[in-house]
PDB file of C-alpha atoms in Angstrom:
ATOM      1  CA  MET A   1      99.751 -52.472  50.603  1.00  0.00           C
ATOM      2  CA  SER A   2     101.399 -49.623  52.744  1.00  0.00           C
ATOM      3  CA  GLU A   3     104.959 -52.273  52.891  1.00  0.00           C
ATOM      4  CA  VAL A   4     105.001 -51.375  49.527  1.00  0.00           C
ATOM      5  CA  LYS A   5     104.597 -48.003  49.114  1.00  0.00           C
ATOM      6  CA  GLU A   6     107.074 -47.461  51.949  1.00  0.00           C
ATOM      7  CA  HIS A   7     109.863 -49.617  50.698  1.00  0.00           C
ATOM      8  CA  THR A   8     109.503 -48.634  46.837  1.00  0.00           C
ATOM      9  CA  HIS A   9     109.996 -44.967  48.285  1.00  0.00           C
ATOM     10  CA  ALA A  10     112.973 -46.177  50.482  1.00  0.00           C
ATOM     11  CA  HIS A  11     114.457 -47.919  46.934  1.00  0.00           C
ATOM     12  CA  ASN A  12     113.926 -44.678  44.907  1.00  0.00           C
ATOM     13  CA  SER A  13     115.350 -42.388  47.868  1.00  0.00           C
ATOM     14  CA  SER A  14     118.927 -44.725  47.306  1.00  0.00           C
ATOM     15  CA  SER A  15     118.753 -44.981  44.300  1.00  0.00           C
ATOM     16  CA  GLN A  16     119.134 -41.214  43.402  1.00  0.00           C
ATOM     17  CA  PRO A  17     122.396 -40.421  45.143  1.00  0.00           C
ATOM     18  CA  PHE A  18     123.129 -43.586  42.892  1.00  0.00           C
ATOM     19  CA  ASN A  19     121.891 -42.300  39.946  1.00  0.00           C
ATOM     20  CA  THR A  20     123.796 -38.856  40.734  1.00  0.00           C
ATOM     21  CA  LEU A  21     127.517 -40.665  41.387  1.00  0.00           C
ATOM     22  CA  LEU A  22     127.260 -42.642  38.366  1.00  0.00           C
ATOM     23  CA  THR A  23     126.555 -39.542  36.018  1.00  0.00           C
ATOM     24  CA  GLY A  24     129.342 -38.217  38.026  1.00  0.00           C
ATOM     25  CA  VAL A  25     131.712 -41.291  37.056  1.00  0.00           C
ATOM     26  CA  ILE A  26     130.221 -40.748  33.773  1.00  0.00           C
ATOM     27  CA  LEU A  27     131.265 -37.387  32.940  1.00  0.00           C
ATOM     28  CA  GLY A  28     134.396 -37.314  35.006  1.00  0.00           C
ATOM     29  CA  ALA A  29     135.637 -40.677  32.963  1.00  0.00           C
ATOM     30  CA  THR A  30     134.670 -38.602  30.321  1.00  0.00           C
ATOM     31  CA  LEU A  31     136.245 -35.046  30.767  1.00  0.00           C
ATOM     32  CA  THR A  32     139.571 -37.103  31.757  1.00  0.00           C
ATOM     33  CA  TYR A  33     139.682 -38.555  28.122  1.00  0.00           C
ATOM     34  CA  LEU A  34     139.542 -35.199  26.773  1.00  0.00           C
ATOM     35  CA  PHE A  35     141.794 -33.510  28.816  1.00  0.00           C
ATOM     36  CA  THR A  36     144.329 -36.504  28.805  1.00  0.00           C
ATOM     37  CA  THR A  37     144.477 -38.321  26.003  1.00  0.00           C
ATOM     38  CA  GLU A  38     145.871 -37.733  22.563  1.00  0.00           C
ATOM     39  CA  SER A  39     142.892 -38.486  20.585  1.00  0.00           C
ATOM     40  CA  GLY A  40     140.556 -36.660  23.605  1.00  0.00           C
ATOM     41  CA  LYS A  41     142.543 -33.884  22.918  1.00  0.00           C
ATOM     42  CA  LYS A  42     141.475 -33.635  18.825  1.00  0.00           C
ATOM     43  CA  ILE A  43     137.986 -34.941  19.854  1.00  0.00           C
ATOM     44  CA  ARG A  44     138.103 -31.848  22.016  1.00  0.00           C
ATOM     45  CA  GLU A  45     139.519 -29.339  19.536  1.00  0.00           C
ATOM     46  CA  GLU A  46     136.839 -30.949  17.201  1.00  0.00           C
ATOM     47  CA  LEU A  47     134.061 -29.953  19.429  1.00  0.00           C
ATOM     48  CA  LEU A  48     135.431 -26.384  20.010  1.00  0.00           C
ATOM     49  CA  LYS A  49     135.575 -25.892  16.745  1.00  0.00           C
ATOM     50  CA  GLU A  50     132.155 -26.840  16.011  1.00  0.00           C
ATOM     51  CA  GLY A  51     130.748 -25.407  19.026  1.00  0.00           C
ATOM     52  CA  SER A  52     132.454 -21.584  17.892  1.00  0.00           C
ATOM     53  CA  LYS A  53     130.892 -22.658  14.344  1.00  0.00           C
ATOM     54  CA  LEU A  54     128.129 -23.000  15.409  1.00  0.00           C
ATOM     55  CA  LEU A  55     128.042 -20.142  17.663  1.00  0.00           C
ATOM     56  CA  GLU A  56     128.893 -17.856  14.735  1.00  0.00           C
ATOM     57  CA  ASN A  57     126.321 -19.620  12.615  1.00  0.00           C
ATOM     58  CA  MET A  58     123.749 -18.399  15.394  1.00  0.00           C
ATOM     59  CA  GLY A  59     125.183 -14.869  15.418  1.00  0.00           C
ATOM     60  CA  ASN A  60     125.045 -14.880  11.501  1.00  0.00           C
ATOM     61  CA  GLU A  61     121.424 -16.055  11.863  1.00  0.00           C
ATOM     62  CA  ILE A  62     120.686 -13.261  14.214  1.00  0.00           C
ATOM     63  CA  ASP A  63     122.047 -10.851  12.376  1.00  0.00           C
ATOM     64  CA  LEU A  64     119.860 -12.193   9.229  1.00  0.00           C
ATOM     65  CA  ALA A  65     116.714 -11.830  11.487  1.00  0.00           C
ATOM     66  CA  ASN A  66     117.677  -8.275  12.419  1.00  0.00           C
ATOM     67  CA  LYS A  67     118.392  -7.057   9.545  1.00  0.00           C
ATOM     68  CA  LYS A  68     115.351  -8.910   7.633  1.00  0.00           C
ATOM     69  CA  ALA A  69     113.304  -7.114  10.793  1.00  0.00           C
ATOM     70  CA  GLU A  70     114.730  -3.419  10.071  1.00  0.00           C
ATOM     71  CA  GLU A  71     113.819  -4.112   6.110  1.00  0.00           C
ATOM     72  CA  SER A  72     110.496  -5.427   6.770  1.00  0.00           C
ATOM     73  CA  LYS A  73     109.736  -2.222   9.289  1.00  0.00           C
ATOM     74  CA  GLU A  74     110.918   0.330   6.727  1.00  0.00           C
ATOM     75  CA  LYS A  75     109.060  -1.338   4.102  1.00  0.00           C
ATOM     76  CA  LEU A  76     105.748  -1.086   6.619  1.00  0.00           C
ATOM     77  CA  VAL A  77     106.587   2.519   7.840  1.00  0.00           C
ATOM     78  CA  GLU A  78     107.064   3.396   3.910  1.00  0.00           C
ATOM     79  CA  GLU A  79     103.336   1.771   3.574  1.00  0.00           C
ATOM     80  CA  VAL A  80     101.793   3.142   6.214  1.00  0.00           C
ATOM     81  CA  GLY A  81     103.373   6.848   5.191  1.00  0.00           C
ATOM     82  CA  GLN A  82     102.242   6.044   1.413  1.00  0.00           C
ATOM     83  CA  LYS A  83      98.436   5.385   2.806  1.00  0.00           C
ATOM     84  CA  LYS A  84      98.616   8.443   4.996  1.00  0.00           C
ATOM     85  CA  LYS A  85      99.340  10.582   2.049  1.00  0.00           C
ATOM     86  CA  GLU A  86      96.235   9.193  -0.270  1.00  0.00           C
ATOM     87  CA  ILE A  87      94.060   9.628   2.677  1.00  0.00           C
ATOM     88  CA  GLU A  88      95.223  13.250   3.205  1.00  0.00           C
ATOM     89  CA  GLU A  89      94.553  13.408  -0.668  1.00  0.00           C
ATOM     90  CA  GLU A  90      90.668  12.049  -0.547  1.00  0.00           C
ATOM     91  CA  ILE A  91      90.303  14.342   2.590  1.00  0.00           C
ATOM     92  CA  HIS A  92      91.343  17.371   0.395  1.00  0.00           C
ATOM     93  CA  GLU A  93      88.769  16.570  -2.506  1.00  0.00           C
ATOM     94  CA  VAL A  94      86.097  15.931  -0.513  1.00  0.00           C
ATOM     95  CA  ALA A  95      86.524  19.110   1.688  1.00  0.00           C
ATOM     96  CA  ALA A  96      86.565  20.535  -1.530  1.00  0.00           C
ATOM     97  CA  GLU A  97      84.127  19.095  -3.077  1.00  0.00           C
ATOM     98  CA  VAL A  98      81.843  20.412   0.296  1.00  0.00           C
ATOM     99  CA  LYS A  99      83.192  23.499  -0.168  1.00  0.00           C
ATOM    100  CA  LYS A 100      81.736  23.820  -3.593  1.00  0.00           C
ATOM    101  CA  ASP A 101      78.016  22.282  -2.685  1.00  0.00           C
ATOM    102  CA  ILE A 102      78.386  25.026   0.346  1.00  0.00           C
ATOM    103  CA  LYS A 103      79.121  27.921  -2.289  1.00  0.00           C
ATOM    104  CA  THR A 104      75.824  26.433  -4.445  1.00  0.00           C
ATOM    105  CA  ILE A 105      73.916  26.272  -1.221  1.00  0.00           C
ATOM    106  CA  ARG A 106      74.643  29.786  -0.462  1.00  0.00           C
ATOM    107  CA  ASN A 107      73.916  30.960  -3.511  1.00  0.00           C
ATOM    108  CA  ASP A 108      70.798  29.242  -4.323  1.00  0.00           C
ATOM    109  CA  ILE A 109      69.906  30.415  -0.713  1.00  0.00           C
ATOM    110  CA  SER A 110      70.395  33.893  -1.538  1.00  0.00           C
ATOM    111  CA  ASP A 111      68.019  34.251  -4.526  1.00  0.00           C
ATOM    112  CA  ILE A 112      65.662  33.100  -2.512  1.00  0.00           C
ATOM    113  CA  PRO A 113      64.907  36.332   0.279  1.00  0.00           C
ATOM    114  CA  GLU A 114      64.984  38.384  -2.678  1.00  0.00           C
ATOM    115  CA  GLU A 115      61.788  36.741  -4.226  1.00  0.00           C
ATOM    116  CA  ILE A 116      59.959  36.874  -0.665  1.00  0.00           C
ATOM    117  CA  PRO A 117      58.760  40.554  -0.993  1.00  0.00           C
ATOM    118  CA  HIS A 118      57.825  40.028  -4.681  1.00  0.00           C
ATOM    119  CA  GLN A 119      55.726  37.117  -4.050  1.00  0.00           C
ATOM    120  CA  VAL A 120      53.977  38.790  -0.747  1.00  0.00           C
ATOM    121  CA  GLU A 121      53.060  41.524  -3.088  1.00  0.00           C
ATOM    122  CA  GLU A 122      51.524  39.279  -5.937  1.00  0.00           C
ATOM    123  CA  ILE A 123      49.725  37.661  -2.969  1.00  0.00           C
ATOM    124  CA  GLN A 124      48.307  40.943  -1.992  1.00  0.00           C
ATOM    125  CA  LYS A 125      47.416  42.174  -5.445  1.00  0.00           C
ATOM    126  CA  LYS A 126      45.239  39.179  -5.468  1.00  0.00           C
ATOM    127  CA  GLY A 127      43.635  39.731  -2.246  1.00  0.00           C
ATOM    128  CA  ARG A 128      42.928  43.230  -3.005  1.00  0.00           C
ATOM    129  CA  ARG A 129      41.394  42.373  -6.384  1.00  0.00           C
ATOM    130  CA  PHE A 130      39.663  39.504  -5.321  1.00  0.00           C
ATOM    131  CA  LEU A 131      38.060  42.104  -2.498  1.00  0.00           C
ATOM    132  CA  PHE A 132      37.849  45.188  -4.547  1.00  0.00           C
ATOM    133  CA  TYR A 133      37.805  44.523  -8.457  1.00  0.00           C
ATOM    134  CA  LYS A 134      36.243  41.706  -9.695  1.00  0.00           C
ATOM    135  CA  LYS A 135      32.509  42.130  -9.640  1.00  0.00           C
ATOM    136  CA  ASN A 136      30.404  41.745  -7.036  1.00  0.00           C
ATOM    137  CA  THR A 137      28.218  38.732  -6.796  1.00  0.00           C
ATOM    138  CA  THR A 138      25.480  38.194  -3.628  1.00  0.00           C
ATOM    139  CA  HIS A 139      28.118  36.073  -1.905  1.00  0.00           C
ATOM    140  CA  GLN A 140      31.279  38.116  -2.229  1.00  0.00           C
ATOM    141  CA  SER A 141      29.135  41.549  -1.930  1.00  0.00           C
ATOM    142  CA  GLU A 142      27.965  39.913   2.065  1.00  0.00           C
ATOM    143  CA  ILE A 143      31.388  38.897   2.435  1.00  0.00           C
ATOM    144  CA  LYS A 144      32.701  42.496   1.682  1.00  0.00           C
ATOM    145  CA  ILE A 145      30.237  43.952   3.658  1.00  0.00           C
ATOM    146  CA  GLN A 146      31.316  41.999   6.944  1.00  0.00           C
ATOM    147  CA  PHE A 147      34.757  42.513   6.405  1.00  0.00           C
ATOM    148  CA  TYR A 148      34.016  46.139   6.442  1.00  0.00           C
ATOM    149  CA  GLN A 149      31.942  46.375   9.106  1.00  0.00           C
ATOM    150  CA  PHE A 150      35.110  43.926  11.065  1.00  0.00           C
ATOM    151  CA  ILE A 151      37.647  46.561   9.726  1.00  0.00           C
ATOM    152  CA  PRO A 152      36.450  49.754  12.236  1.00  0.00           C
ATOM    153  CA  LYS A 153      36.216  47.392  14.912  1.00  0.00           C
ATOM    154  CA  ILE A 154      39.888  46.520  15.134  1.00  0.00           C
ATOM    155  CA  LYS A 155      41.073  50.312  14.556  1.00  0.00           C
TER     156      LYS A 155
END
């Protein structure tokens, strides 16, 4: 079996130079035909014309693709700019609403400190009424006596 592989390998090695030689012969014959015969010159000129058209078309396609890419880029930049403006406007609107809410809260809070002394005064009045102005029931009298006994101890 190893003999078969060696024989195949040897055959492939010897066929490679032959394939290269065959390719060179075909290429040489084609070039000789194109450069030496009258019909070869016509074919060569036609091939050159077609090749130059192909290159020109390829250049035009590249230019067209570049233009489309530039237009897409400009359109994208414009859309992003528009979205940026819209977002900035929304931010300004929200900021204005927040400032308005802050002012309202400040106004509401500013009234509270003014009301506190009044509320404390009302609580004090109710306490005085409870201790001094109401009719004494037995239970209340006992509370008052204990309260008055406690006051001198505080001083």
